[in-house]
Amino acid sequence: LDPLEAGFNARLPGHWLRIATRMALPLGMSAGLAAATVFVHRVELVEPPGGSVWTALLTDTEIFSRYVYNIFFPNNPSFYYYVEPIVSPGDIRLWLYGIFLAALVGTLIYATDRASRGLAILGVIWFFAALGPNANIIATAFPMQDRFTYLAAPGLLLAACLAISGLLARVPDGAVWRGRVACGYLVVLALLLVVRAQDFSSSDELELHAAESQPRSGRAQAVAAHITQTRYNLHSASGAQPDPQRAEIVERNIEVR
């Protein structure tokens, strides 16, 4: 499957035909599985963010940028995310997030040692290609979920590790600093884990946290309202006498949400 294999000549049609022959089966299987998946989940499909494939691609600049941040610094992941569609090239967010992604890719490739840049490019392609099925071209009610990055994250982390190694190789005692950077980053991740661990005591806590961290997410607010109402009903059924003022506030919040 490797077009750069020994003996490949881009000027010879026969070599391209050989690649096409090899790719026919996996591409056919992928197309069949994609069609079957869309058919099975057809009742869950919605319009792409903004209403079209074009606006979905524009919005992906923000979504992919937020994924990058969450992968490297997962300080506030959420069960649900609110995403405001980008519907016009005139939206400043498109340019800000687009420049960020372009700068990130350029930096990762440039910082990597020349001998390993091919591998860094592979990591970048891996990241964006693996996010392709969740790029909202065929959209669901979840335009953004951290779980969508499970297959994409290794590519980005590969490119990042190569870039950091390339930078540290250019400074004195680079090998020593590489260990220090790795240990420091692990400490940061450990601290973030300690901060967020309590939210993982139950799915209810995670969903309530989502309502707090993503106040504009309608799904997060609806789920939080359901949890609050369920807890209130259980509390009342236990025979406890709820505070009338608190009960009024709860009921008002449920109605609003």
PDB file of C-alpha atoms in Angstrom:
ATOM      1  CA  LEU A   1       0.000   0.000   0.000  1.00  0.00           C
ATOM      2  CA  ASP A   2       3.006   2.324   0.354  1.00  0.00           C
ATOM      3  CA  PRO A   3       3.335   4.584  -2.725  1.00  0.00           C
ATOM      4  CA  LEU A   4       6.929   5.289  -1.712  1.00  0.00           C
ATOM      5  CA  GLU A   5       7.958   1.668  -1.804  1.00  0.00           C
ATOM      6  CA  ALA A   6      11.144   0.759  -3.619  1.00  0.00           C
ATOM      7  CA  GLY A   7      10.696   0.798  -7.359  1.00  0.00           C
ATOM      8  CA  PHE A   8       7.665   3.095  -7.433  1.00  0.00           C
ATOM      9  CA  ASN A   9       7.735   5.632 -10.255  1.00  0.00           C
ATOM     10  CA  ALA A  10       5.027   8.305 -10.299  1.00  0.00           C
ATOM     11  CA  ARG A  11       5.463   8.731 -14.049  1.00  0.00           C
ATOM     12  CA  LEU A  12       4.494   5.151 -14.844  1.00  0.00           C
ATOM     13  CA  PRO A  13       0.709   4.522 -15.096  1.00  0.00           C
ATOM     14  CA  GLY A  14       1.273   0.849 -14.353  1.00  0.00           C
ATOM     15  CA  HIS A  15       2.605   1.673 -10.903  1.00  0.00           C
ATOM     16  CA  TRP A  16      -0.461   3.769 -10.116  1.00  0.00           C
ATOM     17  CA  LEU A  17      -2.642   0.932 -11.378  1.00  0.00           C
ATOM     18  CA  ARG A  18      -0.866  -1.448  -9.013  1.00  0.00           C
ATOM     19  CA  ILE A  19      -1.643   0.856  -6.068  1.00  0.00           C
ATOM     20  CA  ALA A  20      -5.267   1.246  -7.186  1.00  0.00           C
ATOM     21  CA  THR A  21      -5.624  -2.533  -7.392  1.00  0.00           C
ATOM     22  CA  ARG A  22      -4.265  -2.965  -3.901  1.00  0.00           C
ATOM     23  CA  MET A  23      -6.501  -0.223  -2.515  1.00  0.00           C
ATOM     24  CA  ALA A  24      -9.693  -1.412  -4.203  1.00  0.00           C
ATOM     25  CA  LEU A  25     -10.597  -3.988  -1.546  1.00  0.00           C
ATOM     26  CA  PRO A  26      -9.977  -1.860   1.595  1.00  0.00           C
ATOM     27  CA  LEU A  27     -11.660   1.175   0.006  1.00  0.00           C
ATOM     28  CA  GLY A  28     -14.643  -0.943  -1.006  1.00  0.00           C
ATOM     29  CA  MET A  29     -14.924  -2.380   2.500  1.00  0.00           C
ATOM     30  CA  SER A  30     -14.696   1.120   4.018  1.00  0.00           C
ATOM     31  CA  ALA A  31     -17.387   2.459   1.689  1.00  0.00           C
ATOM     32  CA  GLY A  32     -19.682  -0.480   2.471  1.00  0.00           C
ATOM     33  CA  LEU A  33     -19.224  -0.114   6.224  1.00  0.00           C
ATOM     34  CA  ALA A  34     -19.785   3.640   6.004  1.00  0.00           C
ATOM     35  CA  ALA A  35     -23.004   3.156   4.058  1.00  0.00           C
ATOM     36  CA  ALA A  36     -24.227   0.504   6.500  1.00  0.00           C
ATOM     37  CA  THR A  37     -23.429   2.720   9.493  1.00  0.00           C
ATOM     38  CA  VAL A  38     -25.284   5.687   8.017  1.00  0.00           C
ATOM     39  CA  PHE A  39     -28.291   3.458   7.276  1.00  0.00           C
ATOM     40  CA  VAL A  40     -28.422   1.945  10.777  1.00  0.00           C
ATOM     41  CA  HIS A  41     -28.106   5.343  12.490  1.00  0.00           C
ATOM     42  CA  ARG A  42     -30.205   7.305  10.017  1.00  0.00           C
ATOM     43  CA  VAL A  43     -32.760   8.298  12.682  1.00  0.00           C
ATOM     44  CA  GLU A  44     -29.973   9.963  14.692  1.00  0.00           C
ATOM     45  CA  LEU A  45     -28.645  12.082  11.839  1.00  0.00           C
ATOM     46  CA  VAL A  46     -29.183  15.830  11.807  1.00  0.00           C
ATOM     47  CA  GLU A  47     -28.163  18.712   9.563  1.00  0.00           C
ATOM     48  CA  PRO A  48     -24.458  19.605   9.652  1.00  0.00           C
ATOM     49  CA  PRO A  49     -23.564  22.579  11.884  1.00  0.00           C
ATOM     50  CA  GLY A  50     -24.760  25.681  10.092  1.00  0.00           C
ATOM     51  CA  GLY A  51     -26.907  23.648   7.694  1.00  0.00           C
ATOM     52  CA  SER A  52     -24.422  22.559   5.021  1.00  0.00           C
ATOM     53  CA  VAL A  53     -21.209  20.654   4.420  1.00  0.00           C
ATOM     54  CA  TRP A  54     -19.458  23.964   3.754  1.00  0.00           C
ATOM     55  CA  THR A  55     -20.417  25.428   7.145  1.00  0.00           C
ATOM     56  CA  ALA A  56     -19.526  22.121   8.807  1.00  0.00           C
ATOM     57  CA  LEU A  57     -15.998  22.392   7.420  1.00  0.00           C
ATOM     58  CA  LEU A  58     -15.750  25.988   8.603  1.00  0.00           C
ATOM     59  CA  THR A  59     -16.946  24.976  12.071  1.00  0.00           C
ATOM     60  CA  ASP A  60     -14.445  22.128  12.173  1.00  0.00           C
ATOM     61  CA  THR A  61     -11.620  24.653  12.491  1.00  0.00           C
ATOM     62  CA  GLU A  62     -12.933  25.521  15.949  1.00  0.00           C
ATOM     63  CA  ILE A  63     -13.808  21.948  16.903  1.00  0.00           C
ATOM     64  CA  PHE A  64     -10.404  20.570  15.868  1.00  0.00           C
ATOM     65  CA  SER A  65      -8.622  23.394  17.701  1.00  0.00           C
ATOM     66  CA  ARG A  66     -10.560  22.615  20.860  1.00  0.00           C
ATOM     67  CA  TYR A  67      -9.648  18.952  20.459  1.00  0.00           C
ATOM     68  CA  VAL A  68      -5.967  19.895  20.288  1.00  0.00           C
ATOM     69  CA  TYR A  69      -6.278  21.868  23.526  1.00  0.00           C
ATOM     70  CA  ASN A  70      -8.154  19.062  25.290  1.00  0.00           C
ATOM     71  CA  ILE A  71      -5.566  16.480  24.231  1.00  0.00           C
ATOM     72  CA  PHE A  72      -2.595  18.439  25.526  1.00  0.00           C
ATOM     73  CA  PHE A  73      -4.235  20.158  28.494  1.00  0.00           C
ATOM     74  CA  PRO A  74      -7.427  18.322  29.552  1.00  0.00           C
ATOM     75  CA  ASN A  75      -8.303  20.670  32.395  1.00  0.00           C
ATOM     76  CA  ASN A  76     -12.033  20.914  31.698  1.00  0.00           C
ATOM     77  CA  PRO A  77     -13.379  18.098  29.502  1.00  0.00           C
ATOM     78  CA  SER A  78     -17.146  17.838  29.353  1.00  0.00           C
ATOM     79  CA  PHE A  79     -19.836  15.251  28.677  1.00  0.00           C
ATOM     80  CA  TYR A  80     -21.480  17.713  26.289  1.00  0.00           C
ATOM     81  CA  TYR A  81     -20.110  20.681  24.360  1.00  0.00           C
ATOM     82  CA  TYR A  82     -21.788  23.684  22.866  1.00  0.00           C
ATOM     83  CA  VAL A  83     -20.550  24.565  19.383  1.00  0.00           C
ATOM     84  CA  GLU A  84     -21.650  27.764  17.684  1.00  0.00           C
ATOM     85  CA  PRO A  85     -21.543  27.082  13.919  1.00  0.00           C
ATOM     86  CA  ILE A  86     -19.242  29.184  11.753  1.00  0.00           C
ATOM     87  CA  VAL A  87     -21.375  30.045   8.741  1.00  0.00           C
ATOM     88  CA  SER A  88     -19.279  32.660   6.962  1.00  0.00           C
ATOM     89  CA  PRO A  89     -15.615  33.164   5.993  1.00  0.00           C
ATOM     90  CA  GLY A  90     -16.021  36.596   7.556  1.00  0.00           C
ATOM     91  CA  ASP A  91     -16.333  35.079  11.031  1.00  0.00           C
ATOM     92  CA  ILE A  92     -13.202  36.019  12.976  1.00  0.00           C
ATOM     93  CA  ARG A  93     -13.200  32.640  14.699  1.00  0.00           C
ATOM     94  CA  LEU A  94     -12.494  30.920  11.382  1.00  0.00           C
ATOM     95  CA  TRP A  95      -9.314  32.929  10.934  1.00  0.00           C
ATOM     96  CA  LEU A  96      -8.176  32.654  14.540  1.00  0.00           C
ATOM     97  CA  TYR A  97      -8.646  28.902  14.718  1.00  0.00           C
ATOM     98  CA  GLY A  98      -7.413  28.390  11.158  1.00  0.00           C
ATOM     99  CA  ILE A  99      -4.202  30.308  11.845  1.00  0.00           C
ATOM    100  CA  PHE A 100      -3.744  28.346  15.070  1.00  0.00           C
ATOM    101  CA  LEU A 101      -4.025  24.989  13.281  1.00  0.00           C
ATOM    102  CA  ALA A 102      -1.747  26.095  10.443  1.00  0.00           C
ATOM    103  CA  ALA A 103       0.841  27.405  12.909  1.00  0.00           C
ATOM    104  CA  LEU A 104       0.635  24.213  14.939  1.00  0.00           C
ATOM    105  CA  VAL A 105       1.198  21.971  11.915  1.00  0.00           C
ATOM    106  CA  GLY A 106       4.033  24.152  10.635  1.00  0.00           C
ATOM    107  CA  THR A 107       5.723  24.262  14.034  1.00  0.00           C
ATOM    108  CA  LEU A 108       5.476  20.516  14.589  1.00  0.00           C
ATOM    109  CA  ILE A 109       7.019  19.746  11.212  1.00  0.00           C
ATOM    110  CA  TYR A 110       9.677  22.472  11.362  1.00  0.00           C
ATOM    111  CA  ALA A 111      10.780  21.613  14.907  1.00  0.00           C
ATOM    112  CA  THR A 112      11.215  17.931  14.078  1.00  0.00           C
ATOM    113  CA  ASP A 113      14.634  16.718  13.060  1.00  0.00           C
ATOM    114  CA  ARG A 114      14.974  16.479   9.272  1.00  0.00           C
ATOM    115  CA  ALA A 115      15.456  12.729   9.395  1.00  0.00           C
ATOM    116  CA  SER A 116      12.109  12.288  11.185  1.00  0.00           C
ATOM    117  CA  ARG A 117       9.967  14.895   9.436  1.00  0.00           C
ATOM    118  CA  GLY A 118       8.298  12.277   7.282  1.00  0.00           C
ATOM    119  CA  LEU A 119       7.081  10.589  10.456  1.00  0.00           C
ATOM    120  CA  ALA A 120       5.874  13.929  11.859  1.00  0.00           C
ATOM    121  CA  ILE A 121       3.929  14.584   8.653  1.00  0.00           C
ATOM    122  CA  LEU A 122       2.421  11.123   8.977  1.00  0.00           C
ATOM    123  CA  GLY A 123       1.323  11.980  12.543  1.00  0.00           C
ATOM    124  CA  VAL A 124      -0.366  15.191  11.387  1.00  0.00           C
ATOM    125  CA  ILE A 125      -2.153  13.408   8.532  1.00  0.00           C
ATOM    126  CA  TRP A 126      -3.130  10.647  10.955  1.00  0.00           C
ATOM    127  CA  PHE A 127      -4.704  13.186  13.338  1.00  0.00           C
ATOM    128  CA  PHE A 128      -6.862  14.943  10.751  1.00  0.00           C
ATOM    129  CA  ALA A 129      -7.718  11.798   8.785  1.00  0.00           C
ATOM    130  CA  ALA A 130      -8.856   9.912  11.896  1.00  0.00           C
ATOM    131  CA  LEU A 131     -11.139  12.828  12.779  1.00  0.00           C
ATOM    132  CA  GLY A 132     -12.689  12.665   9.307  1.00  0.00           C
ATOM    133  CA  PRO A 133     -15.612  10.377  10.261  1.00  0.00           C
ATOM    134  CA  ASN A 134     -16.495  12.810  13.068  1.00  0.00           C
ATOM    135  CA  ALA A 135     -16.028  16.014  11.077  1.00  0.00           C
ATOM    136  CA  ASN A 136     -19.842  16.497  10.972  1.00  0.00           C
ATOM    137  CA  ILE A 137     -20.072  16.030   7.228  1.00  0.00           C
ATOM    138  CA  ILE A 138     -22.614  13.407   8.237  1.00  0.00           C
ATOM    139  CA  ALA A 139     -23.732  14.907  11.529  1.00  0.00           C
ATOM    140  CA  THR A 140     -25.387  13.721  14.726  1.00  0.00           C
ATOM    141  CA  ALA A 141     -26.648  15.649  17.735  1.00  0.00           C
ATOM    142  CA  PHE A 142     -23.105  15.499  19.152  1.00  0.00           C
ATOM    143  CA  PRO A 143     -20.949  17.823  17.026  1.00  0.00           C
ATOM    144  CA  MET A 144     -18.079  17.511  19.477  1.00  0.00           C
ATOM    145  CA  GLN A 145     -17.140  14.697  21.870  1.00  0.00           C
ATOM    146  CA  ASP A 146     -13.706  13.958  23.313  1.00  0.00           C
ATOM    147  CA  ARG A 147     -14.208  10.283  22.566  1.00  0.00           C
ATOM    148  CA  PHE A 148     -14.050  11.146  18.880  1.00  0.00           C
ATOM    149  CA  THR A 149     -10.324  11.809  19.328  1.00  0.00           C
ATOM    150  CA  TYR A 150      -9.401   8.348  20.617  1.00  0.00           C
ATOM    151  CA  LEU A 151      -8.117   7.193  17.233  1.00  0.00           C
ATOM    152  CA  ALA A 152      -6.767  10.607  16.218  1.00  0.00           C
ATOM    153  CA  ALA A 153      -4.800  11.572  19.330  1.00  0.00           C
ATOM    154  CA  PRO A 154      -1.877   9.130  18.793  1.00  0.00           C
ATOM    155  CA  GLY A 155      -1.002  10.852  15.518  1.00  0.00           C
ATOM    156  CA  LEU A 156      -0.921  14.312  17.096  1.00  0.00           C
ATOM    157  CA  LEU A 157       1.055  13.048  20.092  1.00  0.00           C
ATOM    158  CA  LEU A 158       3.534  11.338  17.769  1.00  0.00           C
ATOM    159  CA  ALA A 159       4.172  14.598  15.916  1.00  0.00           C
ATOM    160  CA  ALA A 160       4.402  16.541  19.185  1.00  0.00           C
ATOM    161  CA  CYS A 161       6.937  14.125  20.713  1.00  0.00           C
ATOM    162  CA  LEU A 162       9.075  14.268  17.570  1.00  0.00           C
ATOM    163  CA  ALA A 163       8.925  18.072  17.587  1.00  0.00           C
ATOM    164  CA  ILE A 164       9.913  18.325  21.239  1.00  0.00           C
ATOM    165  CA  SER A 165      12.749  15.845  20.736  1.00  0.00           C
ATOM    166  CA  GLY A 166      13.926  17.839  17.731  1.00  0.00           C
ATOM    167  CA  LEU A 167      13.943  21.092  19.684  1.00  0.00           C
ATOM    168  CA  LEU A 168      15.727  19.635  22.699  1.00  0.00           C
ATOM    169  CA  ALA A 169      18.326  17.996  20.476  1.00  0.00           C
ATOM    170  CA  ARG A 170      19.468  21.501  19.503  1.00  0.00           C
ATOM    171  CA  VAL A 171      20.188  22.632  23.065  1.00  0.00           C
ATOM    172  CA  PRO A 172      22.987  21.554  25.433  1.00  0.00           C
ATOM    173  CA  ASP A 173      22.098  18.566  27.607  1.00  0.00           C
ATOM    174  CA  GLY A 174      19.053  17.950  25.434  1.00  0.00           C
ATOM    175  CA  ALA A 175      18.701  14.349  26.616  1.00  0.00           C
ATOM    176  CA  VAL A 176      18.543  15.509  30.233  1.00  0.00           C
ATOM    177  CA  TRP A 177      15.993  18.197  29.444  1.00  0.00           C
ATOM    178  CA  ARG A 178      13.878  15.695  27.537  1.00  0.00           C
ATOM    179  CA  GLY A 179      13.458  13.662  30.714  1.00  0.00           C
ATOM    180  CA  ARG A 180      12.684  16.780  32.725  1.00  0.00           C
ATOM    181  CA  VAL A 181      10.052  17.948  30.265  1.00  0.00           C
ATOM    182  CA  ALA A 182       8.431  14.510  30.238  1.00  0.00           C
ATOM    183  CA  CYS A 183       8.339  14.312  34.038  1.00  0.00           C
ATOM    184  CA  GLY A 184       7.017  17.874  34.328  1.00  0.00           C
ATOM    185  CA  TYR A 185       4.234  17.163  31.872  1.00  0.00           C
ATOM    186  CA  LEU A 186       3.278  13.991  33.747  1.00  0.00           C
ATOM    187  CA  VAL A 187       3.073  16.010  36.957  1.00  0.00           C
ATOM    188  CA  VAL A 188       0.709  18.482  35.254  1.00  0.00           C
ATOM    189  CA  LEU A 189      -1.497  15.622  34.029  1.00  0.00           C
ATOM    190  CA  ALA A 190      -1.488  14.072  37.516  1.00  0.00           C
ATOM    191  CA  LEU A 191      -2.627  17.373  39.052  1.00  0.00           C
ATOM    192  CA  LEU A 192      -5.409  17.688  36.502  1.00  0.00           C
ATOM    193  CA  LEU A 193      -6.444  14.130  37.316  1.00  0.00           C
ATOM    194  CA  VAL A 194      -6.659  14.931  41.026  1.00  0.00           C
ATOM    195  CA  VAL A 195      -8.760  18.023  40.324  1.00  0.00           C
ATOM    196  CA  ARG A 196     -11.219  16.207  38.050  1.00  0.00           C
ATOM    197  CA  ALA A 197     -11.334  12.767  39.718  1.00  0.00           C
ATOM    198  CA  GLN A 198     -14.250  13.650  41.993  1.00  0.00           C
ATOM    199  CA  ASP A 199     -16.439  14.423  38.971  1.00  0.00           C
ATOM    200  CA  PHE A 200     -16.096  10.806  37.869  1.00  0.00           C
ATOM    201  CA  SER A 201     -17.854   9.426  40.935  1.00  0.00           C
ATOM    202  CA  SER A 202     -20.971   8.910  38.814  1.00  0.00           C
ATOM    203  CA  SER A 203     -22.412   9.739  35.413  1.00  0.00           C
ATOM    204  CA  ASP A 204     -24.803  12.157  37.124  1.00  0.00           C
ATOM    205  CA  GLU A 205     -21.903  14.215  38.449  1.00  0.00           C
ATOM    206  CA  LEU A 206     -20.304  14.329  35.014  1.00  0.00           C
ATOM    207  CA  GLU A 207     -23.551  15.480  33.428  1.00  0.00           C
ATOM    208  CA  LEU A 208     -24.142  18.110  36.102  1.00  0.00           C
ATOM    209  CA  HIS A 209     -20.593  19.338  35.559  1.00  0.00           C
ATOM    210  CA  ALA A 210     -21.327  19.588  31.833  1.00  0.00           C
ATOM    211  CA  ALA A 211     -24.294  21.858  32.570  1.00  0.00           C
ATOM    212  CA  GLU A 212     -22.019  24.136  34.587  1.00  0.00           C
ATOM    213  CA  SER A 213     -19.076  24.189  32.186  1.00  0.00           C
ATOM    214  CA  GLN A 214     -21.211  24.390  29.000  1.00  0.00           C
ATOM    215  CA  PRO A 215     -24.130  26.642  29.968  1.00  0.00           C
ATOM    216  CA  ARG A 216     -25.185  27.125  26.316  1.00  0.00           C
ATOM    217  CA  SER A 217     -25.502  23.396  25.628  1.00  0.00           C
ATOM    218  CA  GLY A 218     -29.220  22.626  25.483  1.00  0.00           C
ATOM    219  CA  ARG A 219     -28.633  18.901  25.925  1.00  0.00           C
ATOM    220  CA  ALA A 220     -26.464  19.461  29.005  1.00  0.00           C
ATOM    221  CA  GLN A 221     -29.107  21.704  30.577  1.00  0.00           C
ATOM    222  CA  ALA A 222     -31.941  19.290  29.762  1.00  0.00           C
ATOM    223  CA  VAL A 223     -30.082  16.330  31.284  1.00  0.00           C
ATOM    224  CA  ALA A 224     -29.185  18.370  34.377  1.00  0.00           C
ATOM    225  CA  ALA A 225     -32.829  19.361  34.798  1.00  0.00           C
ATOM    226  CA  HIS A 226     -33.883  15.709  34.598  1.00  0.00           C
ATOM    227  CA  ILE A 227     -31.292  14.709  37.222  1.00  0.00           C
ATOM    228  CA  THR A 228     -32.358  17.540  39.520  1.00  0.00           C
ATOM    229  CA  GLN A 229     -36.022  16.627  39.192  1.00  0.00           C
ATOM    230  CA  THR A 230     -35.309  12.931  39.826  1.00  0.00           C
ATOM    231  CA  ARG A 231     -33.304  13.717  42.955  1.00  0.00           C
ATOM    232  CA  TYR A 232     -36.024  16.051  44.189  1.00  0.00           C
ATOM    233  CA  ASN A 233     -38.708  13.398  43.645  1.00  0.00           C
ATOM    234  CA  LEU A 234     -36.674  10.752  45.473  1.00  0.00           C
ATOM    235  CA  HIS A 235     -36.041  13.158  48.329  1.00  0.00           C
ATOM    236  CA  SER A 236     -39.746  13.926  48.610  1.00  0.00           C
ATOM    237  CA  ALA A 237     -40.731  10.238  48.358  1.00  0.00           C
ATOM    238  CA  SER A 238     -38.454   9.426  51.281  1.00  0.00           C
ATOM    239  CA  GLY A 239     -40.765  11.348  53.581  1.00  0.00           C
ATOM    240  CA  ALA A 240     -38.479  14.303  54.063  1.00  0.00           C
ATOM    241  CA  GLN A 241     -40.077  17.690  54.143  1.00  0.00           C
ATOM    242  CA  PRO A 242     -38.459  19.859  51.481  1.00  0.00           C
ATOM    243  CA  ASP A 243     -37.892  23.517  52.063  1.00  0.00           C
ATOM    244  CA  PRO A 244     -40.786  25.307  50.251  1.00  0.00           C
ATOM    245  CA  GLN A 245     -38.530  28.066  48.944  1.00  0.00           C
ATOM    246  CA  ARG A 246     -35.975  25.565  47.593  1.00  0.00           C
ATOM    247  CA  ALA A 247     -38.760  23.493  46.017  1.00  0.00           C
ATOM    248  CA  GLU A 248     -40.050  26.573  44.215  1.00  0.00           C
ATOM    249  CA  ILE A 249     -36.571  27.355  42.870  1.00  0.00           C
ATOM    250  CA  VAL A 250     -36.107  23.774  41.643  1.00  0.00           C
ATOM    251  CA  GLU A 251     -39.473  23.748  39.885  1.00  0.00           C
ATOM    252  CA  ARG A 252     -38.758  27.108  38.251  1.00  0.00           C
ATOM    253  CA  ASN A 253     -35.365  25.881  36.987  1.00  0.00           C
ATOM    254  CA  ILE A 254     -36.962  22.744  35.580  1.00  0.00           C
ATOM    255  CA  GLU A 255     -39.535  24.778  33.690  1.00  0.00           C
ATOM    256  CA  VAL A 256     -36.935  27.152  32.295  1.00  0.00           C
ATOM    257  CA  ARG A 257     -34.600  24.389  31.181  1.00  0.00           C
TER     258      ARG A 257
END
